[in-house]
mmCIF file of C-alpha atoms in Angstrom:
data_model
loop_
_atom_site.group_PDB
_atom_site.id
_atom_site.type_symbol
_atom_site.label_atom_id
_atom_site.label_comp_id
_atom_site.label_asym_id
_atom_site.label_seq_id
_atom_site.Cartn_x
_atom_site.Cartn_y
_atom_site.Cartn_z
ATOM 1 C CA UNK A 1 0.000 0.000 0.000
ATOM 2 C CA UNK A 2 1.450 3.528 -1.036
ATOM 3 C CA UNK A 3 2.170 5.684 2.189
ATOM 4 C CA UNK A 4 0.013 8.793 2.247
ATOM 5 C CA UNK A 5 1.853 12.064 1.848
ATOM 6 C CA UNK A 6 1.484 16.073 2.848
ATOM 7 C CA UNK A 7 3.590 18.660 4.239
ATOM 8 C CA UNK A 8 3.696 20.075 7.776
ATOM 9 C CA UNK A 9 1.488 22.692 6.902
ATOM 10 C CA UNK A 10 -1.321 20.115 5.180
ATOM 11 C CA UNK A 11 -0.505 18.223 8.467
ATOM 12 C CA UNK A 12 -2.246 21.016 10.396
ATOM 13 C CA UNK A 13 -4.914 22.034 7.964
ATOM 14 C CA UNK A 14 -6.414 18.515 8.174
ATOM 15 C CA UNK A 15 -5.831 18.420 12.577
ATOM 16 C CA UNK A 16 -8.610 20.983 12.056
ATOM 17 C CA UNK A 17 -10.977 19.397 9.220
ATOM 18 C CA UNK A 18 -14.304 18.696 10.687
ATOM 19 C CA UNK A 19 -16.954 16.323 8.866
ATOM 20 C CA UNK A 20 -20.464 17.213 8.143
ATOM 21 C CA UNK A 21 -23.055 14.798 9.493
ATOM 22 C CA UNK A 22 -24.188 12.474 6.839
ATOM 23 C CA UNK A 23 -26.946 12.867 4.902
ATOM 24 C CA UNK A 24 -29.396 10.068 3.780
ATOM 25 C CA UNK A 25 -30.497 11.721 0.502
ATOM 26 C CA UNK A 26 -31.139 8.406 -1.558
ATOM 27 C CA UNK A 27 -28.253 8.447 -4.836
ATOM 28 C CA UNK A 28 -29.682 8.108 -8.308
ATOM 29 C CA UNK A 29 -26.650 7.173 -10.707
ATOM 30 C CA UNK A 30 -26.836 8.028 -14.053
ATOM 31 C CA UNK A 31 -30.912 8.553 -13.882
ATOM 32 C CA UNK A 32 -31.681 11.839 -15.612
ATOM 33 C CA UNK A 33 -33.343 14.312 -13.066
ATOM 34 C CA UNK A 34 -37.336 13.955 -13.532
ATOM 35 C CA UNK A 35 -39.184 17.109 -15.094
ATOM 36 C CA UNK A 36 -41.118 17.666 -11.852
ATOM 37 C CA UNK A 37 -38.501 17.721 -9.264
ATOM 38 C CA UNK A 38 -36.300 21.102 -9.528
ATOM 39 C CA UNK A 39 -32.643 20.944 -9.254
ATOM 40 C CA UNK A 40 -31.478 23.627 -6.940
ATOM 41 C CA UNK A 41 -27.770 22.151 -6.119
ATOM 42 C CA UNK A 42 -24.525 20.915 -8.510
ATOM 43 C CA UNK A 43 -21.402 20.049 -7.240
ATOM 44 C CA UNK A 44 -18.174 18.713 -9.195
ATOM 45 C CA UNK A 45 -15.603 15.777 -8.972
ATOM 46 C CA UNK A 46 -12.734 17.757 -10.545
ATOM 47 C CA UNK A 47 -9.757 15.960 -11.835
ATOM 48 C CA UNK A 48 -6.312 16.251 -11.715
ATOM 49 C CA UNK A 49 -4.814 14.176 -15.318
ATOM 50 C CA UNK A 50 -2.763 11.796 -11.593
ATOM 51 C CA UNK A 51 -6.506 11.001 -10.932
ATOM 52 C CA UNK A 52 -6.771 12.977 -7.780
ATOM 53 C CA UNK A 53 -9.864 16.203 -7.361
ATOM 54 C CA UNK A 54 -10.107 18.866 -6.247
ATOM 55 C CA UNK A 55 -11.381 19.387 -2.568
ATOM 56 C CA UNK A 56 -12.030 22.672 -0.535
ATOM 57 C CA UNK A 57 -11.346 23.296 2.900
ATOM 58 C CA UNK A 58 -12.711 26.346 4.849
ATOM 59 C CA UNK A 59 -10.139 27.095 7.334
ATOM 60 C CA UNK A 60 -12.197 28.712 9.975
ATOM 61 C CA UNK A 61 -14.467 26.138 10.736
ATOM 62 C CA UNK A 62 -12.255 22.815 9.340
ATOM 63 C CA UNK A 63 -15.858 22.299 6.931
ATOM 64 C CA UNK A 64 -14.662 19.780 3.271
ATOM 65 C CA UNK A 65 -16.771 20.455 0.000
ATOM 66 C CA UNK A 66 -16.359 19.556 -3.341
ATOM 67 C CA UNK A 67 -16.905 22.618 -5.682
ATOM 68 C CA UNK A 68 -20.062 23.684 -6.739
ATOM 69 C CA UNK A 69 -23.276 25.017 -4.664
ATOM 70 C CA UNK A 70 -26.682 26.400 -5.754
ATOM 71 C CA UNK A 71 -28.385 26.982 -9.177
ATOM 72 C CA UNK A 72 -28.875 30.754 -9.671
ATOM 73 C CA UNK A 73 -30.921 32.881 -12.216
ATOM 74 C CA UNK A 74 -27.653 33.195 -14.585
ATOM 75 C CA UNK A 75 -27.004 29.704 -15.298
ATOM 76 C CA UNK A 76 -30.795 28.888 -16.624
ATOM 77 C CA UNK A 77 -31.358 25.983 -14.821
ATOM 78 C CA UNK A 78 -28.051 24.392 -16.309
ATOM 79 C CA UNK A 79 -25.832 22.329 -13.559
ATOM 80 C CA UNK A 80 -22.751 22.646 -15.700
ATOM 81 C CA UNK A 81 -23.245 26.526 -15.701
ATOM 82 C CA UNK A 82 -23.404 26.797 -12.182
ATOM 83 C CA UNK A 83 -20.795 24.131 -11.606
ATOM 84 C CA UNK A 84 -18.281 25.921 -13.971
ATOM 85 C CA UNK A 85 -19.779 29.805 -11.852
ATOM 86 C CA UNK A 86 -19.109 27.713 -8.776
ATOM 87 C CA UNK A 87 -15.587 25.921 -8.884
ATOM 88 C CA UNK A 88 -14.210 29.633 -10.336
ATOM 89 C CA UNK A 89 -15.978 31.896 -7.262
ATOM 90 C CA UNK A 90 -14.762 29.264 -4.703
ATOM 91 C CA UNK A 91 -11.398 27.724 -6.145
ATOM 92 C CA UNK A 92 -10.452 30.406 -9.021
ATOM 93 C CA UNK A 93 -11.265 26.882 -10.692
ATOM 94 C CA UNK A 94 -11.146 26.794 -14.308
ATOM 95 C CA UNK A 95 -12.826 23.557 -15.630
ATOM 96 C CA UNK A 96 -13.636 21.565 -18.898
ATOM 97 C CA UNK A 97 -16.934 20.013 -20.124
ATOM 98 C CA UNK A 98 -19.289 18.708 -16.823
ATOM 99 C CA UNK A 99 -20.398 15.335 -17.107
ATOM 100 C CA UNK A 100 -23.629 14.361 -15.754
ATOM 101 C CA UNK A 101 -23.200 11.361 -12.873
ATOM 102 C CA UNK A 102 -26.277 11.262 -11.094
ATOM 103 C CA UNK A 103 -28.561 12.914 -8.647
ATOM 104 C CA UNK A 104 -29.279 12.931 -4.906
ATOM 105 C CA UNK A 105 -33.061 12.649 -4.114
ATOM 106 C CA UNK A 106 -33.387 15.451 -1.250
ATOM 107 C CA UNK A 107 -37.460 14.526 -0.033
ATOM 108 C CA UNK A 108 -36.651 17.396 2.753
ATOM 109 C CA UNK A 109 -35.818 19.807 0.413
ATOM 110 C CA UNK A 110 -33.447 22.130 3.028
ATOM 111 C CA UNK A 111 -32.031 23.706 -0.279
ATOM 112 C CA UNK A 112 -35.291 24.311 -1.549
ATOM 113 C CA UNK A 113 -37.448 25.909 1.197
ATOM 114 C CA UNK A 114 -39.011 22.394 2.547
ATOM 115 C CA UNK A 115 -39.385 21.233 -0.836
ATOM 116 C CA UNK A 116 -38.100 17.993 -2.209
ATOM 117 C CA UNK A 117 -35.202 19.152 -4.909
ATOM 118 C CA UNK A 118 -32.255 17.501 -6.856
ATOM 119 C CA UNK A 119 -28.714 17.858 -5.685
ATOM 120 C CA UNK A 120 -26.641 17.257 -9.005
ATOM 121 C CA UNK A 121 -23.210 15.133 -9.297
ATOM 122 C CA UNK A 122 -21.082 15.823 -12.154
ATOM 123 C CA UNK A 123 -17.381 15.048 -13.038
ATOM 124 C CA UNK A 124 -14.999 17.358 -14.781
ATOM 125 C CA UNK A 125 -11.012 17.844 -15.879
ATOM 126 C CA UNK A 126 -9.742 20.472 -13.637
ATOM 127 C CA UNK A 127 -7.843 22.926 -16.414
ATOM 128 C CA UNK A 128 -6.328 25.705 -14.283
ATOM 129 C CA UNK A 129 -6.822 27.536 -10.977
ATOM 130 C CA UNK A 130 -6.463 31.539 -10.522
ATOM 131 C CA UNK A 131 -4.648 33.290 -7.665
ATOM 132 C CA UNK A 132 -6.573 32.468 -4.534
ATOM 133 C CA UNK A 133 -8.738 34.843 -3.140
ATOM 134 C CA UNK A 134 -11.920 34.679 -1.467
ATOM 135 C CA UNK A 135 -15.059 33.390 -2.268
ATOM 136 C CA UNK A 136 -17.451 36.353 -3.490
ATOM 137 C CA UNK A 137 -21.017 35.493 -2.328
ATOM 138 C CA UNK A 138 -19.714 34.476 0.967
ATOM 139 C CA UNK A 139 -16.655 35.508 1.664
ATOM 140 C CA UNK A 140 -14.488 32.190 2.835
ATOM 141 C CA UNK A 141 -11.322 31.649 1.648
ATOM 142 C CA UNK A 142 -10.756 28.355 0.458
ATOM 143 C CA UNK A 143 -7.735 26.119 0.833
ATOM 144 C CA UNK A 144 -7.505 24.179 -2.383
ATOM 145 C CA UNK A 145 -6.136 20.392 -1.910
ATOM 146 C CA UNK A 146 -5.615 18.049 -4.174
ATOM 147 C CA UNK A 147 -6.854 14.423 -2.650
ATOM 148 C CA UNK A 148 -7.346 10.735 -4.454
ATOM 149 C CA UNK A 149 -11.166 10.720 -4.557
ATOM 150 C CA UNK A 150 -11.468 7.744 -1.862
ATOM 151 C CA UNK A 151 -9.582 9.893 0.626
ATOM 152 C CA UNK A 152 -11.783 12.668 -0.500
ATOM 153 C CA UNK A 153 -15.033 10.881 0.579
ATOM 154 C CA UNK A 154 -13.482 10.179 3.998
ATOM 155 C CA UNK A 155 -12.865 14.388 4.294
ATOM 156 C CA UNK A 156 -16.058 14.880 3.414
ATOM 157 C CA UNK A 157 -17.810 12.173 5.625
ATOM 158 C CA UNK A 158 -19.845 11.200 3.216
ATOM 159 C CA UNK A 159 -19.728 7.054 3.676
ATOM 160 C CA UNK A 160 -20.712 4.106 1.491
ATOM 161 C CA UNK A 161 -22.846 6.213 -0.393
ATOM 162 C CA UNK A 162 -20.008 8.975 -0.859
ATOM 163 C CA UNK A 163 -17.918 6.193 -2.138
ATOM 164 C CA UNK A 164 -20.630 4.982 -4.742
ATOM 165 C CA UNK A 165 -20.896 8.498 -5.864
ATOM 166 C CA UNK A 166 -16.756 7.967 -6.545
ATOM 167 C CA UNK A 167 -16.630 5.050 -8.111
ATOM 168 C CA UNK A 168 -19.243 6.772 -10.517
ATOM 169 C CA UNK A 169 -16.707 9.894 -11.491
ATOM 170 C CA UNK A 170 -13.206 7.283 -11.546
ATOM 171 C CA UNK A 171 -15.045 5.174 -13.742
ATOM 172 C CA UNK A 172 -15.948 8.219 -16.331
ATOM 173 C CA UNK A 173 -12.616 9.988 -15.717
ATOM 174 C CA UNK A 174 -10.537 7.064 -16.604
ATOM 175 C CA UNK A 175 -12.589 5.979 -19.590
ATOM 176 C CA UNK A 176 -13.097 10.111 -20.832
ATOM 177 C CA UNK A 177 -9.976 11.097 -19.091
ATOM 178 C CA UNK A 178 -7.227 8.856 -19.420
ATOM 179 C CA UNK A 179 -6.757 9.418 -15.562
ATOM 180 C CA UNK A 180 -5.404 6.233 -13.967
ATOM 181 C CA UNK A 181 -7.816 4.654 -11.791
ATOM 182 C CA UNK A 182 -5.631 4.144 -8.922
ATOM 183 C CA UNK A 183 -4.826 8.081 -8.170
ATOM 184 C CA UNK A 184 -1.474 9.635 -6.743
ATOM 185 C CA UNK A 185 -2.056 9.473 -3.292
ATOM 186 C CA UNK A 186 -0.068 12.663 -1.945
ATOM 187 C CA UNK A 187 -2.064 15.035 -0.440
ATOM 188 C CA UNK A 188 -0.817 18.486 -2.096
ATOM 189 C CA UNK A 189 -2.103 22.359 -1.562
ATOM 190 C CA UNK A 190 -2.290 23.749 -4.640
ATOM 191 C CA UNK A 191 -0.046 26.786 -4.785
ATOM 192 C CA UNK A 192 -1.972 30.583 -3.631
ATOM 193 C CA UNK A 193 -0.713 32.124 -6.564
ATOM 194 C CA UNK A 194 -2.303 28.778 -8.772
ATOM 195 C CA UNK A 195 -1.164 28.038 -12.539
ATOM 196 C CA UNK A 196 -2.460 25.137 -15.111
ATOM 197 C CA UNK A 197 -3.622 21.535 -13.390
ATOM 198 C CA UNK A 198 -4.746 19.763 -17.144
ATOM 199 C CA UNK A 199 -3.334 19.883 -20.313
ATOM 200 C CA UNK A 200 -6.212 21.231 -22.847
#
């Protein structure tokens, strides 16, 4: 087994990372979203061409996300629009073409005012990343890692479902890709001042 590796200063970032309790939304792979349930959520594997994505951490409260967050009146009810808005408001992330993975059935609906909704999986090459700077519509300030995806879904807490959702990008970012399936497994902070991830 290949020995896990990070710097001192990754060291301390992830003494701090704190998981969100899981949620039970049900996973849909590769089901297209159905007319009458709104989508109101995308969020992006991104890919490094070693295999590893992209993952945020929000230093202040030790909180992992993938890129991506809510739909919003610009991207015209298009999850690639918002994932593309997304990854380059939080990360400075500049991505290829989104592929569609799968939906999470949300029957609560917390991202849609009680309302069931569709929170949107999609997998994309991560191109580039801009100078780091904070995220506009909220103001955190990302630290931008770059993680092998099953490491990822133990950051993020997400579980046996988290892991299905993984196995769903690997599988369409070797085949699409050319990543390897089995992905670096060094833990590395992408630099502040960023620079190209993914050959065009």
């Amino acid at each position: 087994m290949q020995r896990i590796e990070y710097t001192p200063r990754v060291a301390e970032l992830l003494g701090r990372v704190r998981r969100r309790p899981a949620a039970s939304w049900p996973w849909r792979p590769g089901e297209p979203v159905p007319e009458w349930l709104p989508i109101k959520q995308s969020w992006g594997w991104l890919f490094a061409p070693d295999g590893r994505v992209l993952t945020l951490v929000n230093p202040k409260d030790g909180i992992v996300s993938l890129p991506g967050g809510s739909l919003e009146a610009e991207d015209q009810g298009d999850p690639a629009a918002a994932l593309a808005r997304e990854a380059a408001e939080e990360a400075q992330a500049v991505i290829g073409p989104a592929h569609y993975l799968g939906y999470l059935y949300d029957r609560i609906g917390s991202a849609n005012g009680g309302h069931e909704c569709a929170r949107v999986r999609m997998a994309a090459p991560l191109r580039a990343v801009g100078p780091s700077r904070p995220d506009p519509a909220s103001g955190r300030h990302y630290r931008r890692l770059l993680v092998a995806p099953g490491l990822a879904v133990e950051l993020l807490g997400w579980g046996a479902a988290g892991l299905r959702q993984a196995r769903a990008a690997v599988q369409f970012a070797t085949r699409a890709l050319g990543v390897p399936e089995l992905a670096n497994e060094v833990i590395e902070e992408l630099p502040e001042e960023g620079g190209p991830v993914f050959p065009s």
